[in-house]
Coordinates of C-alpha atoms in Angstrom, one line a residue:
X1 CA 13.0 16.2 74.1
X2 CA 13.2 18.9 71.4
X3 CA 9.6 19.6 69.9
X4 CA 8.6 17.3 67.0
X5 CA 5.6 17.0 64.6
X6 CA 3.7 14.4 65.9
X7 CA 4.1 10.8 64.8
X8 CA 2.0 8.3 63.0
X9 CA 1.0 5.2 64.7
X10 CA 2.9 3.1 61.8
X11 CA 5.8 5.8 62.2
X12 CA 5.9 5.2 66.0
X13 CA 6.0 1.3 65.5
X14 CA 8.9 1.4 63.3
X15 CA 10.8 3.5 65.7
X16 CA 9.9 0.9 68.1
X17 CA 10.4 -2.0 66.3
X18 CA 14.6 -0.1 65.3
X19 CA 14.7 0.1 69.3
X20 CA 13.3 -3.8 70.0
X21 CA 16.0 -5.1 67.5
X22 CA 18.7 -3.0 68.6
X23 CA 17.7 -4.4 72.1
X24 CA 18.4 -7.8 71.2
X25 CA 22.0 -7.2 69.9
X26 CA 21.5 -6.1 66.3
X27 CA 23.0 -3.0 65.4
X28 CA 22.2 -2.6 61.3
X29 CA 18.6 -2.8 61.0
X30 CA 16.0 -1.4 58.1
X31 CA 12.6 0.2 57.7
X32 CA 10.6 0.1 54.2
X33 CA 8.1 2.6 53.9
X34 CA 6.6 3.4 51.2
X35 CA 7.2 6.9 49.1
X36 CA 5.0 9.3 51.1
X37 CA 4.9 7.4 54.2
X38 CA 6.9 9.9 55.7
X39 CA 10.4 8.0 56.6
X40 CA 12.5 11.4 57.4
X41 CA 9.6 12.6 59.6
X42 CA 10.3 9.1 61.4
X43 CA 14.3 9.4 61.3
X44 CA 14.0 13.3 62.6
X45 CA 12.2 11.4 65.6
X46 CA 14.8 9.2 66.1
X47 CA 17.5 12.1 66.0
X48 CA 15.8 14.0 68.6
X49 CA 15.0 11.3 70.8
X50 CA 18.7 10.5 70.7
X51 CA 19.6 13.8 71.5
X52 CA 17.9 13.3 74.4
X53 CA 19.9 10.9 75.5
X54 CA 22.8 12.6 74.6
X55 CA 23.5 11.0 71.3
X56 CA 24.6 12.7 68.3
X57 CA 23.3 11.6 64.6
X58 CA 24.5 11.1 61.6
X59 CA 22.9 10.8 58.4
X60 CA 23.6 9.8 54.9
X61 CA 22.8 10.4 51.5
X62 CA 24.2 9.8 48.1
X63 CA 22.7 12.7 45.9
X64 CA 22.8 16.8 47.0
X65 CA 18.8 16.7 46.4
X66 CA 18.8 14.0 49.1
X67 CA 21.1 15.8 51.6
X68 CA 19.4 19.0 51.0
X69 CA 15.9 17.4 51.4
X70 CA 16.8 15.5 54.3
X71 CA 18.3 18.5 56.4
X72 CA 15.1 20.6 55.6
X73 CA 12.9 18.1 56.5
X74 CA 15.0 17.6 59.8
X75 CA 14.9 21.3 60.1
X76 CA 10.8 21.6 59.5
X77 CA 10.1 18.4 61.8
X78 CA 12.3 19.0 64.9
X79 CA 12.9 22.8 64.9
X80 CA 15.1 22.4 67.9
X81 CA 17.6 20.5 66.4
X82 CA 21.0 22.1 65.3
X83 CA 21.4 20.2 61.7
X84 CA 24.8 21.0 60.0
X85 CA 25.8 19.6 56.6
X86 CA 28.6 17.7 55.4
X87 CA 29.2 18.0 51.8
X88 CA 32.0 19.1 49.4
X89 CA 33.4 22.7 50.6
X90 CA 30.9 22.6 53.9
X91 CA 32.0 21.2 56.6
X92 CA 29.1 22.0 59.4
X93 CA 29.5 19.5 61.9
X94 CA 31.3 21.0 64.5
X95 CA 28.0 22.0 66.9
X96 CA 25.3 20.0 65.0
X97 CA 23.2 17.8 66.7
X98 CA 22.3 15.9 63.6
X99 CA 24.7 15.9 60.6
X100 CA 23.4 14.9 57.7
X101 CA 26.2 14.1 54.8
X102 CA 27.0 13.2 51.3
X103 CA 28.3 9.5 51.3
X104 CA 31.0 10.3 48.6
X105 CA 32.3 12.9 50.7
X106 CA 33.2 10.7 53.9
X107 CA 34.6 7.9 51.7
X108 CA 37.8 10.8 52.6
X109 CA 39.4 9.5 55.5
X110 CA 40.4 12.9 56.9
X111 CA 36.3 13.9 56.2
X112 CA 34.9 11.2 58.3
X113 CA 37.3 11.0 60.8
X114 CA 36.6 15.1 61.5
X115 CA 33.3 13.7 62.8
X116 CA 32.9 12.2 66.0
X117 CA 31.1 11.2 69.5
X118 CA 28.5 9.9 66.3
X119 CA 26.2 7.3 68.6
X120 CA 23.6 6.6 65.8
X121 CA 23.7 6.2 61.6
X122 CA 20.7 6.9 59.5
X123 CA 21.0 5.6 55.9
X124 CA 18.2 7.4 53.9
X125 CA 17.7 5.6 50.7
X126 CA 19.2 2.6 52.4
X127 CA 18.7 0.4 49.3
X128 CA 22.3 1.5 48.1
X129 CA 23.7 0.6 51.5
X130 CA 25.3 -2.4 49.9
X131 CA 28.3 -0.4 47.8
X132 CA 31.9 -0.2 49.1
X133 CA 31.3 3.6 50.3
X134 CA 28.9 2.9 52.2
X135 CA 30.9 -0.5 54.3
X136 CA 33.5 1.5 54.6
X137 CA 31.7 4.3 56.5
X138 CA 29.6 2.5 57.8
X139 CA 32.3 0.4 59.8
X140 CA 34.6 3.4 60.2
X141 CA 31.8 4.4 62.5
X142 CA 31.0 1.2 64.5
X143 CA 28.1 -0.4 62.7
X144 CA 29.5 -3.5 62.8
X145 CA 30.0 -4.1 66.3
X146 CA 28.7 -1.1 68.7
X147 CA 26.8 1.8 66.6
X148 CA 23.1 0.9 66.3
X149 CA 21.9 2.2 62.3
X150 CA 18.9 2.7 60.5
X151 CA 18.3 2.1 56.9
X152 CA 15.4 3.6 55.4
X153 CA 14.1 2.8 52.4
X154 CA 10.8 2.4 49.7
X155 CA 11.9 -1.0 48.6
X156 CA 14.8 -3.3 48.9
X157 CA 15.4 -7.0 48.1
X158 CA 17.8 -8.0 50.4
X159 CA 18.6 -11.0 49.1
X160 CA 19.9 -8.9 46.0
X161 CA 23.3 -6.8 45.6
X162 CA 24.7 -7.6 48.9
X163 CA 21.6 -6.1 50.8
X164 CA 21.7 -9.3 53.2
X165 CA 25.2 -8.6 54.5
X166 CA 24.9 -4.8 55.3
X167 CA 21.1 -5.2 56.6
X168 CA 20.4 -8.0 59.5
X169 CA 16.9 -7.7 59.6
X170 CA 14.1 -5.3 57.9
X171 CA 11.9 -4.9 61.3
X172 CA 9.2 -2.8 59.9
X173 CA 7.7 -3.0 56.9
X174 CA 4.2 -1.0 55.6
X175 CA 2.4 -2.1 52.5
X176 CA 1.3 0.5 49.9
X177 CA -2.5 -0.4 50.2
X178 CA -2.5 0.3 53.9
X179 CA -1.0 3.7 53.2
X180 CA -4.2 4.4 50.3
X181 CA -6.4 2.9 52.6
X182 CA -5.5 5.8 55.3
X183 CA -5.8 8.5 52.6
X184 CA -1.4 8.6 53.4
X185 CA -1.5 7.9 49.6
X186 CA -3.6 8.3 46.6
X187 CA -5.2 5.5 44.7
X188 CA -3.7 4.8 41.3
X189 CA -4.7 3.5 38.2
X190 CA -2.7 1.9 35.0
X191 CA -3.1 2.8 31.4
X192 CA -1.0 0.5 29.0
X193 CA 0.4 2.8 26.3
X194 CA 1.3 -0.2 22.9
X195 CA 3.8 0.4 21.3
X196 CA 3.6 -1.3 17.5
X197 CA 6.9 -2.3 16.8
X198 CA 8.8 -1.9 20.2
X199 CA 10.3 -5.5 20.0
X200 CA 11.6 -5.9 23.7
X201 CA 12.4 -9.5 23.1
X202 CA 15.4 -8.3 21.2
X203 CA 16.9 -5.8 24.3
X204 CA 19.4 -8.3 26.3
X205 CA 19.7 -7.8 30.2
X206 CA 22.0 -6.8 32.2
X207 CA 22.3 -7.3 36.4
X208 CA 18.9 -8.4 35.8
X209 CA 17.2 -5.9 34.2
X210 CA 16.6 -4.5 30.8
X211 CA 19.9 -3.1 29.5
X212 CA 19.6 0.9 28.9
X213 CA 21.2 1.6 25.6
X214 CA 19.5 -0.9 23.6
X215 CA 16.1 -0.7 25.5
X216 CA 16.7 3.7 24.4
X217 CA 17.4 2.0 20.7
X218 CA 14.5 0.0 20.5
X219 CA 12.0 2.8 22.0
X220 CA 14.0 5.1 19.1
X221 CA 13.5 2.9 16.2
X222 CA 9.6 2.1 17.3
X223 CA 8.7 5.7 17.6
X224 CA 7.6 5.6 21.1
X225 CA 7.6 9.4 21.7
X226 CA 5.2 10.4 19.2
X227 CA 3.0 7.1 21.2
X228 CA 3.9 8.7 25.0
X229 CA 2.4 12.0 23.4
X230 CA -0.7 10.9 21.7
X231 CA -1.5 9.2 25.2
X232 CA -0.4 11.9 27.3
X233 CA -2.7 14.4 25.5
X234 CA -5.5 11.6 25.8
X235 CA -5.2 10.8 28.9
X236 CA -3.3 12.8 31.1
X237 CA -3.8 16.2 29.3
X238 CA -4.7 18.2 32.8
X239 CA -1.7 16.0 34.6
X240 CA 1.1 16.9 36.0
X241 CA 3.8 14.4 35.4
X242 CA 7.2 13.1 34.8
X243 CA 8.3 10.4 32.3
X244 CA 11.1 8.1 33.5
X245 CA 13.5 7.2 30.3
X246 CA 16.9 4.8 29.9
X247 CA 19.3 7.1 28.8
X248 CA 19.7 11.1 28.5
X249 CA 19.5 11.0 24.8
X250 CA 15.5 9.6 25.2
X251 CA 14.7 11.8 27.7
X252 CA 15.7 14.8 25.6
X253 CA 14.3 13.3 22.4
X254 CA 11.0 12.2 24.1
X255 CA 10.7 16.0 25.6
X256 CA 11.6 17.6 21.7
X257 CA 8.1 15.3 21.0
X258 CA 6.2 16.3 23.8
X259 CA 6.5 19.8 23.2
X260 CA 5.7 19.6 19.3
X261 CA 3.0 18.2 20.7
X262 CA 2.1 20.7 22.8
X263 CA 3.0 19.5 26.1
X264 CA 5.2 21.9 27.7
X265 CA 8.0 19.8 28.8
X266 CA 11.7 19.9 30.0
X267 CA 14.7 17.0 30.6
X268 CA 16.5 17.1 33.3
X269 CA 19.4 14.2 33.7
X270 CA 22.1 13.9 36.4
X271 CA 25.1 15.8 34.7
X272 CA 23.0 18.4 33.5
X273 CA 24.7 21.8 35.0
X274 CA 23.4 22.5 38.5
X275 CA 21.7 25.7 38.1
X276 CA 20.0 24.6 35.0
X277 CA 19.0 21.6 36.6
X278 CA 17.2 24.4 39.7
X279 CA 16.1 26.4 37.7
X280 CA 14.1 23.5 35.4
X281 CA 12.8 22.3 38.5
X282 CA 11.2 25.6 39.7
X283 CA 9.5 26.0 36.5
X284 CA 8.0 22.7 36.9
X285 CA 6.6 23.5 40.4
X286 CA 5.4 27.0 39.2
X287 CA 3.5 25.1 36.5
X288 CA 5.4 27.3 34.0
X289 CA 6.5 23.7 32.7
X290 CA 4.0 20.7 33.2
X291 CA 6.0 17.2 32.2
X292 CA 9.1 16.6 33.3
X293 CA 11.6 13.7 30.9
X294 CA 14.6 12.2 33.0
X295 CA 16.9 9.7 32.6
X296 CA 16.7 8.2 36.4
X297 CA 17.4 11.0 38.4
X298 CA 13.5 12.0 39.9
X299 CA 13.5 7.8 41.7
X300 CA 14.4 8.7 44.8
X301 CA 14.3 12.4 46.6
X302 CA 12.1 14.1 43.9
X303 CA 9.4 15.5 46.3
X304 CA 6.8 17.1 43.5
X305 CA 3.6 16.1 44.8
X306 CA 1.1 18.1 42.9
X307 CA 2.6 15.6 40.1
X308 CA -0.3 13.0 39.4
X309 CA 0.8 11.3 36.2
X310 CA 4.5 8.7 35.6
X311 CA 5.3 7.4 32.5
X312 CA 7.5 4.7 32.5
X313 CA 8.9 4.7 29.4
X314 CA 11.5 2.8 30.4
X315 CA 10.1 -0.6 31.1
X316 CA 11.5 -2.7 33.8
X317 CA 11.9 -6.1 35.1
X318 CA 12.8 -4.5 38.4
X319 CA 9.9 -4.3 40.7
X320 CA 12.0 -2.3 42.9
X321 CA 13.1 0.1 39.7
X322 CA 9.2 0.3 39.1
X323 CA 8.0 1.2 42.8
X324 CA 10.5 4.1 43.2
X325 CA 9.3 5.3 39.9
X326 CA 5.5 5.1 39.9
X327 CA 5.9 6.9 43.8
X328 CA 7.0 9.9 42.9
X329 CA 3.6 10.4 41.6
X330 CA 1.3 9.1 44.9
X331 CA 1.6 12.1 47.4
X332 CA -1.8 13.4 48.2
X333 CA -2.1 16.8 47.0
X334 CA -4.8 19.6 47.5
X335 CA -7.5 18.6 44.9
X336 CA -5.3 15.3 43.9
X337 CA -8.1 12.7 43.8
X338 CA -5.5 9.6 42.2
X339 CA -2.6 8.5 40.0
X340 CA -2.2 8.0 36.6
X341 CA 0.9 5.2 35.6
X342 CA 1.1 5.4 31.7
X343 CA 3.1 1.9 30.7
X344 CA 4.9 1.4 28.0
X345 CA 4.4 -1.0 26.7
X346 CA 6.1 -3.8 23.8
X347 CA 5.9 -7.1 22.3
X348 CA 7.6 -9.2 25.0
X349 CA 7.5 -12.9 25.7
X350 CA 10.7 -13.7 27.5
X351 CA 10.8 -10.6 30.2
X352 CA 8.7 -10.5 32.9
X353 CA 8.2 -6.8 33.1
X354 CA 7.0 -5.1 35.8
X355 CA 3.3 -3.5 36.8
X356 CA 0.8 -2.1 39.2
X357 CA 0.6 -5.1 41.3
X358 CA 4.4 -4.9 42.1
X359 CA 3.8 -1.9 44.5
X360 CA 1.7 -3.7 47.1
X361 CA 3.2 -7.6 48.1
X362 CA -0.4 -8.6 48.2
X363 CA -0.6 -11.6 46.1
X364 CA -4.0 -10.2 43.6
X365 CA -4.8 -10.0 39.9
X366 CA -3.9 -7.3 37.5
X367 CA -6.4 -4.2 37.6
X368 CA -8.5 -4.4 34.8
X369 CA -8.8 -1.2 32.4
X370 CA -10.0 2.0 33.9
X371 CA -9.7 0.3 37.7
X372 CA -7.1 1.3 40.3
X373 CA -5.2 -0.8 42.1
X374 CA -7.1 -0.2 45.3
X375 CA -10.5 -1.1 43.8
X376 CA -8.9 -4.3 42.5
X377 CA -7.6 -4.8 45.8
X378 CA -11.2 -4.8 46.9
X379 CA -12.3 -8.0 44.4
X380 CA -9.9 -10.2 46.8
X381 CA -10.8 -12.4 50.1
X382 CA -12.6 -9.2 52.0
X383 CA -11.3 -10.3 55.6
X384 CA -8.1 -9.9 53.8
X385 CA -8.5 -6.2 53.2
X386 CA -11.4 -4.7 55.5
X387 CA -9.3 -1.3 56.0
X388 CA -9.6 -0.8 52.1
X389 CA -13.5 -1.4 52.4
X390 CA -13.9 1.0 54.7
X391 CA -12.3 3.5 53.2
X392 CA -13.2 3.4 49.7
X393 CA -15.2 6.7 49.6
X394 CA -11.9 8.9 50.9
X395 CA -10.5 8.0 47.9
X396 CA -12.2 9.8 45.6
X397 CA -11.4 12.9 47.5
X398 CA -7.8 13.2 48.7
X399 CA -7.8 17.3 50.0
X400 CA -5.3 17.8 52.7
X401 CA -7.5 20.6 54.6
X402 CA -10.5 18.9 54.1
X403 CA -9.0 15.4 55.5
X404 CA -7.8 17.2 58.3
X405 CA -9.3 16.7 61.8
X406 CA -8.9 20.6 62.1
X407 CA -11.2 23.1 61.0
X408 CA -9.2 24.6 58.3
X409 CA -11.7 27.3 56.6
X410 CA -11.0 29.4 53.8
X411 CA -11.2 33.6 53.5
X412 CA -12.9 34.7 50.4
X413 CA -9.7 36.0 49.4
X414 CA -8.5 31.8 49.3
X415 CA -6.5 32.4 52.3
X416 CA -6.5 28.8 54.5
X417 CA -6.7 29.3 58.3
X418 CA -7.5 27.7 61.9
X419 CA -10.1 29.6 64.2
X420 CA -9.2 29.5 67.7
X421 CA -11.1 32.3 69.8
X422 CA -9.7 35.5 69.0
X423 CA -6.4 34.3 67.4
X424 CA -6.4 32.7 64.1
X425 CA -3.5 30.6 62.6
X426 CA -3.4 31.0 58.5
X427 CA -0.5 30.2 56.0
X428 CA 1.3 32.3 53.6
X429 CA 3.2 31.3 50.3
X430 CA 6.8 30.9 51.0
X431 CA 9.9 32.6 48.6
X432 CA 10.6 28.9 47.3
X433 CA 7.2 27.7 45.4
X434 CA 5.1 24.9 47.1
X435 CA 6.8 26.1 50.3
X436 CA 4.5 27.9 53.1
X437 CA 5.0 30.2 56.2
X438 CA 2.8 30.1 59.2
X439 CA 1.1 33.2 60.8
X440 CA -1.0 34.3 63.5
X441 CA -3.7 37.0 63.6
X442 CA -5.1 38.6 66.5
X443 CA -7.2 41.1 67.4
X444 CA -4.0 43.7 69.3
X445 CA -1.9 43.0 66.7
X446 CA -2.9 41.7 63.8
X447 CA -0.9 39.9 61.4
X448 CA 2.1 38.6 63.5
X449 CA 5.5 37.0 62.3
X450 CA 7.0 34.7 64.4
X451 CA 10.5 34.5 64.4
X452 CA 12.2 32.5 63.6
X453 CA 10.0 31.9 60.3
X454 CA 11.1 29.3 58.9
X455 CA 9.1 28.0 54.9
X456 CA 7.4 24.5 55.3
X457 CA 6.4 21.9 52.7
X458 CA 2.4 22.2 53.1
X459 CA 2.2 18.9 54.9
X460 CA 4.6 20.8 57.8
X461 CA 3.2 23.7 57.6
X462 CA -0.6 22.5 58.2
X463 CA 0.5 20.2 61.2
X464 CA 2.3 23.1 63.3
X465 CA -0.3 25.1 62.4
X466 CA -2.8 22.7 63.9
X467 CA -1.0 22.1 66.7
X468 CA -0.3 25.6 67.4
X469 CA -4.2 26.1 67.6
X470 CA -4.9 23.4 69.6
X471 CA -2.8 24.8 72.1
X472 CA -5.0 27.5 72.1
X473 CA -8.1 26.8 72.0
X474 CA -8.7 22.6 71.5
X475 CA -12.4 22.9 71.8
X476 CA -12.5 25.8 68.7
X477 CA -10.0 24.5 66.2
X478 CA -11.4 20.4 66.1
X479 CA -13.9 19.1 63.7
X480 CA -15.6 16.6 65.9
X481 CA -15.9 18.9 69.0
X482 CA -19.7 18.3 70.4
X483 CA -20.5 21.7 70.7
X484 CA -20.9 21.9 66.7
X485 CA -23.4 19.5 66.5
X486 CA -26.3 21.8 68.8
X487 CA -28.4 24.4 67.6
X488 CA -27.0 27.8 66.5
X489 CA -27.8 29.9 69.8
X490 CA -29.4 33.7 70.0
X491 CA -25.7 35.4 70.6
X492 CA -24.7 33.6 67.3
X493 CA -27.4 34.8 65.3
X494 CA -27.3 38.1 66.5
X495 CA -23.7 38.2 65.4
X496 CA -24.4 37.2 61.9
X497 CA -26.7 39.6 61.7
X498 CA -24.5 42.7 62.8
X499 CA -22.1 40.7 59.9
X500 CA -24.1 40.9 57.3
X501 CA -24.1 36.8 57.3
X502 CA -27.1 34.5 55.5
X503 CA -27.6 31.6 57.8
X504 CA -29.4 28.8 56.3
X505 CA -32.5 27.2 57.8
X506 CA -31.2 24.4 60.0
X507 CA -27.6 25.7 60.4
X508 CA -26.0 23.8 63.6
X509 CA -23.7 25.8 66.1
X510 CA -20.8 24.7 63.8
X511 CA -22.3 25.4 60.5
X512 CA -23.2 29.5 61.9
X513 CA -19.4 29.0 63.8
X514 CA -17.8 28.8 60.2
X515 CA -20.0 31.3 58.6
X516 CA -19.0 33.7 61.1
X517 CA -15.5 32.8 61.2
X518 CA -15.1 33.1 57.6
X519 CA -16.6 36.4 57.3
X520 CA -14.3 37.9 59.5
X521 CA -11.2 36.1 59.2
X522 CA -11.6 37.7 55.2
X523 CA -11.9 41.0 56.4
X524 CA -8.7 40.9 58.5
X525 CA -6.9 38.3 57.0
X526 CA -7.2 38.9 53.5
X527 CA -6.7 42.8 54.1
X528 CA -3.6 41.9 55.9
X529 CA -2.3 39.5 53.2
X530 CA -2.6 42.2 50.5
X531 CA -1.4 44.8 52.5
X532 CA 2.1 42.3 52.8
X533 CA 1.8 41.5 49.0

């Protein structure tokens, strides 16, 4: 089998659960996992392990972000795997071992039929599986009858829009709270931002929810911007975030306010011209912009997780609408300790809007002010949520490298890396921002490239970095190995001494292992990085 980051246990059991179900005759079956759960890391396992059998994948999206992000992700998971895409003027299926493929380009019969030997269908954001493109290539290849897929999703209601009829079962579900609970995701909390005058009562709805242009009137004629502002500088001043709107015209007015205000702020909306659109999105993750405005094009595939604040200023009844919003903003992030959700809120007595307690299915109260949803999690029956008890303290800390079961130290230069005897395994910052490269050092050759080198989402990077060291040397590179737990012994002493290192009275094996580790690893590593840079 091709080399793949390792799986969760939850990821595993979803794969397993897809495999049990298509075992028993079903071939169209779904996952739910929540946003950050990591569904393409579990999809890119199903891919390779169908390659092993000799079974070639296809996947599909409906937005370029989506097919772009799922074919890196494929890429970064399962290196091994050839992953061609399918889109518009490129046609890379031919060797692939995966394709991953816009939906609106394989509605062409002459596209889709290019494609074949496909023995498995992935539907990432399977939610929109129920719309005429999609049946149609779905049963162009076999899903009816013979082809086993896989929808995966954040939420779906499959009693709603068809869902039932496309989807058989949902086999695997996981619940938001777990995913906090297992530091996955970060807490959250909810800050209701009244709006005097924003009469909701008088917006009508439409296919069951709210209907856009008079919802954008009504937040218009009730000055909500000038509101979203005043609380964002309040509340969320340090935040990075991104406020969800109802139409384009809203989400450029509400950005004009935020930046009067201030708050540097851009909109992005779906027809906006692509390279704008890139470019906008780059400043963002530079931090050359810190809010982003859009008019429902950041719901699904906007992977920004440094971003720790949504404001939904466009209030939903859709508690499906409201998950995919409020989790773009729940990725744990270096130095990320929770979520913000500011609400916008109205007078409203005949829509039941949706809130915080729509993202988990527990049945519990609304968090009171100032608590997140977690803590109110913790006021129910206690059997009912031990995991969450147990965990409460991680919460207040969510650091990737300091979650890790690795010992990731720092240089004094900030450079993150793995001891593992004489080698050390450190990340550099990628050409795309928020991206990482992996590299060894060693004592022969120093700072070593490996090739290829492919850039990494940090998440990536960190895991093949860890399991890189490992390899090398397990009893160095984990936390919890016992040797760190004895006294510091003569040899290490008399090495921090030729170093130059203080060790503290009652330093452990470990504690002088780190100090020495450090010391070094900024006199090579950091040289070596500024030497590159």
């Amino acid at each position: 089998m091709p080399e793949t980051l390792p799986l969760r246990d939850y990821q595993r059991e979803a794969i397993d659960a897809l495999h049990t179900g298509w075992q028993a005759g079903h071939t169209r079956l779904a996952v739910i996992l929540p946003t950050g759960a990591g569904k393409t890391v579990a999809f890119s396992h199903l891919a390779a392990e169908a390659h092993v059998r000799g079974v070639r994948t296809l996947v599909l999206a409906h937005r370029e972000e989506l097919i772009q992000q799922a074919a890196a992700k494929v890429r970064a998971v399962a290196p091994g795997l050839r992953v061609g895409i399918v889109k518009a003027e490129r046609d890379e299926h031919h060797a692939a071992d995966v394709v991953v493929a816009s939906i609106q380009t394989l509605v062409s019969p002459k596209r889709r039929a290019a494609i074949r030997d496909v023995g498995l269908v992935i539907v990432d954001e399977a939610h929109h599986a129920a719309a005429p493109s999609y049946i149609e290539v779905l049963q162009h290849f076999g899903c009816w009858d013979r082809t086993p897929a896989a929808g995966f999703t954040a939420t779906m209601k499959r009693e709603d829009g068809g869902l039932a009829e496309v989807w058989e079962d949902v086999v695997y579900t996981r619940d938001i709270l777990e995913m906090i609970a297992d530091g996955h995701l970060v807490d959250v909390r909810g800050k209701a931002v009244q709006v005097d005058g924003l009469a909701l009562d008088n917006v009508k709805t439409r296919a069951g929810d709210l209907q856009d242009g008079q919802l954008a009137q009504a937040l218009d004629d009730s000055g909500a911007a000038a509101v979203v502002a005043d609380a964002y500088r309040e509340h969320a001043a340090d935040r990075p975030g991104v406020i969800f709107t109802p139409t384009v015209a809203t989400a450029q007015s509400m950005a004009s306010v935020m930046n009067a205000g201030g708050i540097r702020t851009a909109a992005v909306w779906g027809d906006m011209p692509r390279e704008e659109r890139a470019a906008t999105l780059k400043a963002y993750s530079t931090g050359d912009i810190q809010v982003l405005s859009n008019c429902m094009v950041l719901t699904e595939g906007f992977d920004a997780p440094w971003a720790s604040c949504a404001v939904i200023a466009r209030p939903t009844k859709s508690a499906a609408l409201y998950i995919q919003m409020v989790g773009r903003v729940l990725r744990p992030w270096e130095g990320k300790c929770d979520a913000l959700v500011l609400d916008v809120m109205g007078s409203s007595t005949r829509h039941k809007l949706a809130s915080l307690v729509d993202l988990t299915e527990r049945e519990m109260e609304q968090p009171e002010e100032g608590q997140t949803l977690a803590e109110a999690a913790l006021k129910e029956v206690p059997e009912q949520t031990p995991r969450l008890l147990g965990s409460k303290v991680a919460w207040q800390d969510v650091n990737l490298f300091h979650q890790s079961e690795v010992r990731w130290l720092q240089t004094r230069g900030g450079v993150w890396f793995i001891p593992a005897g004489a080698e050390r395994f450190f990340l550099v910052p990628g050409e795309e921002p928020q991206t990482y490269r992996i590299r060894l050092w060693d004592r022969q050759a120093g700072s070593r490239t490996p090739n290829p080198d492919p850039e990494y989402p940090l998440e990536f990077a960190m895991r093949w970095a860890e399991i890189y060291a490992q390899r090398r040397a397990p009893y160095l590179a984990r936390k919890a190995a016992g040797w760190r737990s004895g006294p510091a012994s003569p040899k290490q002493l008399a090495a921090c001494k030729r170093l130059g290192v203080s060790v503290p009275t009652g330093a452990s094996a470990g504690d002088v292992s780190d100090l020495m580790d450090v010391a070094m690893a900024s006199r090579q590593i950091d040289r070596a990085v500024s030497c590159v840079a």
